[in-house]
Amino acid sequence: MIRKIIIAGASIFLLLVIILGFIWHSKYFKTERDINVVDLATFGLTLFLAWYVPNILEKKATGTRFEKEMLIRHIERLRDSFGVIQNIVNQATLPLMMTPEQGLQINSVLADLSRSLTQFNKLIEVCGYKELEADKELLVRKRIGYKQKVTGGQFQQQNFGYNSVQAASIATTYSEIEMTCSLIIIKINRY
Amino acid sequence: MEKQVIYKVAKEFTPTPGVRSPKEGNFSGEEFLSKHLYPKMVQAIEEKFTLVIDLDGTAGYATSFLEAAFGGLIRGCEADGLKAIDLNVAKKHLKLISHDDPYLEEEIEEYMQEAAVPA
């Protein structure tokens, strides 16, 4: 089988050489016997670009785009989780009260957020986005601040509901977190 | 290396830690402190071993619970007959495990530090 392929390949190559030979000596084509240095350089550059663009540049661009999208999705999920907590806070602001299930859900989502932030830290390390370290640290501090406001005081006590002052303070921290997430997304996009 | 004694909160106390004080609800931070954490910590200091608190496997911890338990460990509580424990001594004999919430250790340390600063 391999022998047949080699014979077929050699036959095609021979045929091409014969055709090129005819073209070379044909009266319809004019051929130069001198080599122009500029043309040679252009030819070399064209060959290099034909190899470099699809093999190196495009692969690099695709890889970077994938990493960016992954990091952005991660931050969006984080922002959504904060949104889940904020929704519960809104539903448990006096005169409305928090149910025990809502209290447990808040604790659970806050623990999920902690894990997500650790994962984000690992991802930026692997992807080489060291410049995002400070932003991640800011988000970590804001999560702790948010947690203290949401789960502090009489949280989970029977008939607990946030008063208007607490609710306003929590909403402010939440909007700061949203802003931080959006700024991180913009920063990733600009890389 | 010092001997280690592991205490798993979810198994030995509750999988659903609750509020700050017992009058606010069940499985409070103060209850955890007075009945579990404090006696075990005193034992760890006296018998020179490391108390490993495994925080995993619960539904999560509210700030009020953590502050009452770990802040209270450093602050002490005269009403309950709990003497304050020096922060450095406590840190020497206490180790925390938290894979479910990786930033929990940092948070608890913050409450302990704050409790060590006189008001």
PDB file of N, CA and C in Angstrom, chain A residues 104 107-108 110-112 114-115 117-118 121 136-137 140-141 143-144 147-148 151-158, chain B residues 16-20 23-25 59-66 99-104 106-107 110-111 114:
ATOM      1  N   LEU A 104     -30.175  29.739  56.014  1.00  0.00           N
ATOM      2  CA  LEU A 104     -29.232  28.667  55.661  1.00  0.00           C
ATOM      3  C   LEU A 104     -28.714  28.860  54.244  1.00  0.00           C
ATOM      4  N   ASN A 107     -25.942  31.461  54.193  1.00  0.00           N
ATOM      5  CA  ASN A 107     -24.668  30.897  54.683  1.00  0.00           C
ATOM      6  C   ASN A 107     -24.023  30.012  53.635  1.00  0.00           C
ATOM      7  N   SER A 108     -24.859  29.229  52.971  1.00  0.00           N
ATOM      8  CA  SER A 108     -24.335  28.295  51.973  1.00  0.00           C
ATOM      9  C   SER A 108     -23.767  29.032  50.750  1.00  0.00           C
ATOM     10  N   LEU A 110     -22.622  32.060  50.689  1.00  0.00           N
ATOM     11  CA  LEU A 110     -21.395  32.759  51.103  1.00  0.00           C
ATOM     12  C   LEU A 110     -20.196  31.812  51.121  1.00  0.00           C
ATOM     13  N   ALA A 111     -20.438  30.560  51.521  1.00  0.00           N
ATOM     14  CA  ALA A 111     -19.354  29.565  51.494  1.00  0.00           C
ATOM     15  C   ALA A 111     -18.979  29.239  50.042  1.00  0.00           C
ATOM     16  N   ASP A 112     -19.998  29.143  49.170  1.00  0.00           N
ATOM     17  CA  ASP A 112     -19.727  28.904  47.732  1.00  0.00           C
ATOM     18  C   ASP A 112     -18.863  30.030  47.158  1.00  0.00           C
ATOM     19  N   SER A 114     -16.796  31.901  48.695  1.00  0.00           N
ATOM     20  CA  SER A 114     -15.430  31.781  49.204  1.00  0.00           C
ATOM     21  C   SER A 114     -14.638  30.795  48.346  1.00  0.00           C
ATOM     22  N   ARG A 115     -15.272  29.668  48.028  1.00  0.00           N
ATOM     23  CA  ARG A 115     -14.593  28.664  47.183  1.00  0.00           C
ATOM     24  C   ARG A 115     -14.342  29.221  45.781  1.00  0.00           C
ATOM     25  N   LEU A 117     -13.899  32.258  44.875  1.00  0.00           N
ATOM     26  CA  LEU A 117     -12.808  33.238  44.882  1.00  0.00           C
ATOM     27  C   LEU A 117     -11.449  32.541  44.933  1.00  0.00           C
ATOM     28  N   THR A 118     -11.387  31.440  45.650  1.00  0.00           N
ATOM     29  CA  THR A 118     -10.129  30.668  45.689  1.00  0.00           C
ATOM     30  C   THR A 118      -9.838  30.106  44.301  1.00  0.00           C
ATOM     31  N   ASN A 121      -8.597  32.784  42.035  1.00  0.00           N
ATOM     32  CA  ASN A 121      -7.198  33.049  42.355  1.00  0.00           C
ATOM     33  C   ASN A 121      -6.281  32.068  41.624  1.00  0.00           C
ATOM     34  N   LYS A 136      -8.767  40.879  42.877  1.00  0.00           N
ATOM     35  CA  LYS A 136      -9.325  39.690  43.543  1.00  0.00           C
ATOM     36  C   LYS A 136      -9.294  39.905  45.057  1.00  0.00           C
ATOM     37  N   GLU A 137      -8.188  40.456  45.552  1.00  0.00           N
ATOM     38  CA  GLU A 137      -8.055  40.703  46.987  1.00  0.00           C
ATOM     39  C   GLU A 137      -9.132  41.689  47.454  1.00  0.00           C
ATOM     40  N   VAL A 140     -12.303  39.848  47.774  1.00  0.00           N
ATOM     41  CA  VAL A 140     -12.283  38.999  48.978  1.00  0.00           C
ATOM     42  C   VAL A 140     -12.655  39.834  50.203  1.00  0.00           C
ATOM     43  N   ARG A 141     -12.048  41.025  50.303  1.00  0.00           N
ATOM     44  CA  ARG A 141     -12.338  41.901  51.450  1.00  0.00           C
ATOM     45  C   ARG A 141     -13.794  42.334  51.441  1.00  0.00           C
ATOM     46  N   ARG A 143     -16.319  40.719  50.136  1.00  0.00           N
ATOM     47  CA  ARG A 143     -17.183  39.590  50.489  1.00  0.00           C
ATOM     48  C   ARG A 143     -17.260  39.460  52.006  1.00  0.00           C
ATOM     49  N   ILE A 144     -16.108  39.597  52.668  1.00  0.00           N
ATOM     50  CA  ILE A 144     -16.112  39.480  54.132  1.00  0.00           C
ATOM     51  C   ILE A 144     -16.940  40.617  54.750  1.00  0.00           C
ATOM     52  N   LYS A 147     -20.543  39.876  54.143  1.00  0.00           N
ATOM     53  CA  LYS A 147     -20.980  38.776  55.010  1.00  0.00           C
ATOM     54  C   LYS A 147     -21.242  39.293  56.426  1.00  0.00           C
ATOM     55  N   GLN A 148     -20.327  40.161  56.911  1.00  0.00           N
ATOM     56  CA  GLN A 148     -20.490  40.674  58.273  1.00  0.00           C
ATOM     57  C   GLN A 148     -21.774  41.479  58.409  1.00  0.00           C
ATOM     58  N   THR A 151     -24.829  38.688  57.789  1.00  0.00           N
ATOM     59  CA  THR A 151     -25.019  37.621  58.784  1.00  0.00           C
ATOM     60  C   THR A 151     -24.632  38.042  60.205  1.00  0.00           C
ATOM     61  N   GLY A 152     -24.433  39.318  60.417  1.00  0.00           N
ATOM     62  CA  GLY A 152     -24.106  39.802  61.761  1.00  0.00           C
ATOM     63  C   GLY A 152     -25.385  40.083  62.551  1.00  0.00           C
ATOM     64  N   GLY A 153     -25.230  40.659  63.728  1.00  0.00           N
ATOM     65  CA  GLY A 153     -26.378  41.048  64.545  1.00  0.00           C
ATOM     66  C   GLY A 153     -27.244  39.866  64.938  1.00  0.00           C
ATOM     67  N   GLN A 154     -28.551  40.029  64.736  1.00  0.00           N
ATOM     68  CA  GLN A 154     -29.479  38.967  65.161  1.00  0.00           C
ATOM     69  C   GLN A 154     -29.829  38.003  64.025  1.00  0.00           C
ATOM     70  N   PHE A 155     -29.020  37.951  63.023  1.00  0.00           N
ATOM     71  CA  PHE A 155     -29.239  37.069  61.875  1.00  0.00           C
ATOM     72  C   PHE A 155     -29.577  35.648  62.339  1.00  0.00           C
ATOM     73  N   GLN A 156     -30.577  35.064  61.703  1.00  0.00           N
ATOM     74  CA  GLN A 156     -31.065  33.699  61.984  1.00  0.00           C
ATOM     75  C   GLN A 156     -31.849  33.593  63.296  1.00  0.00           C
ATOM     76  N   GLN A 157     -31.991  34.709  63.998  1.00  0.00           N
ATOM     77  CA  GLN A 157     -32.848  34.692  65.176  1.00  0.00           C
ATOM     78  C   GLN A 157     -34.287  34.555  64.683  1.00  0.00           C
ATOM     79  N   GLN A 158     -35.147  34.001  65.527  1.00  0.00           N
ATOM     80  CA  GLN A 158     -36.543  33.842  65.113  1.00  0.00           C
ATOM     81  C   GLN A 158     -37.163  35.220  64.803  1.00  0.00           C
TER      82      GLN A 158
ATOM     83  N   THR B  16     -25.867  22.570  61.355  1.00  0.00           N
ATOM     84  CA  THR B  16     -26.479  23.884  61.067  1.00  0.00           C
ATOM     85  C   THR B  16     -26.212  24.879  62.203  1.00  0.00           C
ATOM     86  N   PRO B  17     -24.979  25.385  62.272  1.00  0.00           N
ATOM     87  CA  PRO B  17     -24.681  26.371  63.320  1.00  0.00           C
ATOM     88  C   PRO B  17     -25.601  27.589  63.194  1.00  0.00           C
ATOM     89  N   GLY B  18     -25.946  28.143  64.336  1.00  0.00           N
ATOM     90  CA  GLY B  18     -26.985  29.184  64.273  1.00  0.00           C
ATOM     91  C   GLY B  18     -26.558  30.572  64.673  1.00  0.00           C
ATOM     92  N   VAL B  19     -27.224  31.075  65.705  1.00  0.00           N
ATOM     93  CA  VAL B  19     -27.149  32.493  66.082  1.00  0.00           C
ATOM     94  C   VAL B  19     -26.013  32.784  67.065  1.00  0.00           C
ATOM     95  N   ARG B  20     -26.046  33.998  67.645  1.00  0.00           N
ATOM     96  CA  ARG B  20     -24.984  34.372  68.582  1.00  0.00           C
ATOM     97  C   ARG B  20     -25.208  33.748  69.970  1.00  0.00           C
ATOM     98  N   LYS B  23     -30.336  32.480  73.783  1.00  0.00           N
ATOM     99  CA  LYS B  23     -31.704  33.029  73.884  1.00  0.00           C
ATOM    100  C   LYS B  23     -32.269  33.421  72.506  1.00  0.00           C
ATOM    101  N   GLU B  24     -31.389  33.510  71.528  1.00  0.00           N
ATOM    102  CA  GLU B  24     -31.840  33.865  70.161  1.00  0.00           C
ATOM    103  C   GLU B  24     -32.210  32.637  69.334  1.00  0.00           C
ATOM    104  N   GLY B  25     -31.745  31.484  69.753  1.00  0.00           N
ATOM    105  CA  GLY B  25     -32.056  30.276  68.981  1.00  0.00           C
ATOM    106  C   GLY B  25     -31.116  29.126  69.309  1.00  0.00           C
ATOM    107  N   ALA B  59     -23.770  23.764  57.118  1.00  0.00           N
ATOM    108  CA  ALA B  59     -24.488  24.606  56.149  1.00  0.00           C
ATOM    109  C   ALA B  59     -23.898  26.009  56.071  1.00  0.00           C
ATOM    110  N   GLY B  60     -22.782  26.234  56.735  1.00  0.00           N
ATOM    111  CA  GLY B  60     -22.137  27.555  56.710  1.00  0.00           C
ATOM    112  C   GLY B  60     -22.247  28.240  58.069  1.00  0.00           C
ATOM    113  N   TYR B  61     -21.418  29.262  58.251  1.00  0.00           N
ATOM    114  CA  TYR B  61     -21.353  29.941  59.550  1.00  0.00           C
ATOM    115  C   TYR B  61     -21.669  31.423  59.402  1.00  0.00           C
ATOM    116  N   ALA B  62     -22.586  31.879  60.237  1.00  0.00           N
ATOM    117  CA  ALA B  62     -22.899  33.316  60.243  1.00  0.00           C
ATOM    118  C   ALA B  62     -21.824  34.045  61.036  1.00  0.00           C
ATOM    119  N   THR B  63     -21.651  35.310  60.715  1.00  0.00           N
ATOM    120  CA  THR B  63     -20.663  36.142  61.408  1.00  0.00           C
ATOM    121  C   THR B  63     -20.909  36.142  62.923  1.00  0.00           C
ATOM    122  N   SER B  64     -22.199  36.261  63.309  1.00  0.00           N
ATOM    123  CA  SER B  64     -22.520  36.356  64.734  1.00  0.00           C
ATOM    124  C   SER B  64     -22.076  35.093  65.490  1.00  0.00           C
ATOM    125  N   PHE B  65     -22.247  33.940  64.868  1.00  0.00           N
ATOM    126  CA  PHE B  65     -21.833  32.677  65.483  1.00  0.00           C
ATOM    127  C   PHE B  65     -20.311  32.655  65.667  1.00  0.00           C
ATOM    128  N   LEU B  66     -19.602  32.981  64.583  1.00  0.00           N
ATOM    129  CA  LEU B  66     -18.139  32.925  64.611  1.00  0.00           C
ATOM    130  C   LEU B  66     -17.546  33.912  65.615  1.00  0.00           C
ATOM    131  N   HIS B  99     -12.178  23.530  54.180  1.00  0.00           N
ATOM    132  CA  HIS B  99     -12.072  23.421  52.723  1.00  0.00           C
ATOM    133  C   HIS B  99     -13.342  23.951  52.061  1.00  0.00           C
ATOM    134  N   ASP B 100     -14.466  23.821  52.757  1.00  0.00           N
ATOM    135  CA  ASP B 100     -15.744  24.280  52.198  1.00  0.00           C
ATOM    136  C   ASP B 100     -15.748  25.794  52.006  1.00  0.00           C
ATOM    137  N   ASP B 101     -15.131  26.501  52.941  1.00  0.00           N
ATOM    138  CA  ASP B 101     -15.080  27.964  52.886  1.00  0.00           C
ATOM    139  C   ASP B 101     -13.631  28.383  53.158  1.00  0.00           C
ATOM    140  N   PRO B 102     -12.817  28.444  52.098  1.00  0.00           N
ATOM    141  CA  PRO B 102     -11.377  28.661  52.299  1.00  0.00           C
ATOM    142  C   PRO B 102     -10.992  29.966  53.008  1.00  0.00           C
ATOM    143  N   TYR B 103     -11.859  30.974  52.962  1.00  0.00           N
ATOM    144  CA  TYR B 103     -11.506  32.242  53.616  1.00  0.00           C
ATOM    145  C   TYR B 103     -11.998  32.321  55.064  1.00  0.00           C
ATOM    146  N   LEU B 104     -12.586  31.204  55.542  1.00  0.00           N
ATOM    147  CA  LEU B 104     -13.135  31.188  56.900  1.00  0.00           C
ATOM    148  C   LEU B 104     -12.043  31.331  57.961  1.00  0.00           C
ATOM    149  N   GLU B 106      -9.224  32.884  57.745  1.00  0.00           N
ATOM    150  CA  GLU B 106      -8.804  34.289  57.757  1.00  0.00           C
ATOM    151  C   GLU B 106      -9.806  35.134  58.551  1.00  0.00           C
ATOM    152  N   GLU B 107     -11.087  34.840  58.302  1.00  0.00           N
ATOM    153  CA  GLU B 107     -12.159  35.583  58.955  1.00  0.00           C
ATOM    154  C   GLU B 107     -12.141  35.358  60.475  1.00  0.00           C
ATOM    155  N   GLU B 110      -9.417  37.097  62.198  1.00  0.00           N
ATOM    156  CA  GLU B 110      -9.739  38.523  62.333  1.00  0.00           C
ATOM    157  C   GLU B 110     -10.574  38.761  63.607  1.00  0.00           C
ATOM    158  N   TYR B 111     -11.566  37.891  63.842  1.00  0.00           N
ATOM    159  CA  TYR B 111     -12.412  38.042  65.046  1.00  0.00           C
ATOM    160  C   TYR B 111     -11.593  37.839  66.312  1.00  0.00           C
ATOM    161  N   GLU B 114      -9.432  40.948  66.802  1.00  0.00           N
ATOM    162  CA  GLU B 114     -10.256  42.076  67.266  1.00  0.00           C
ATOM    163  C   GLU B 114     -10.617  41.904  68.747  1.00  0.00           C
TER     164      GLU B 114
END
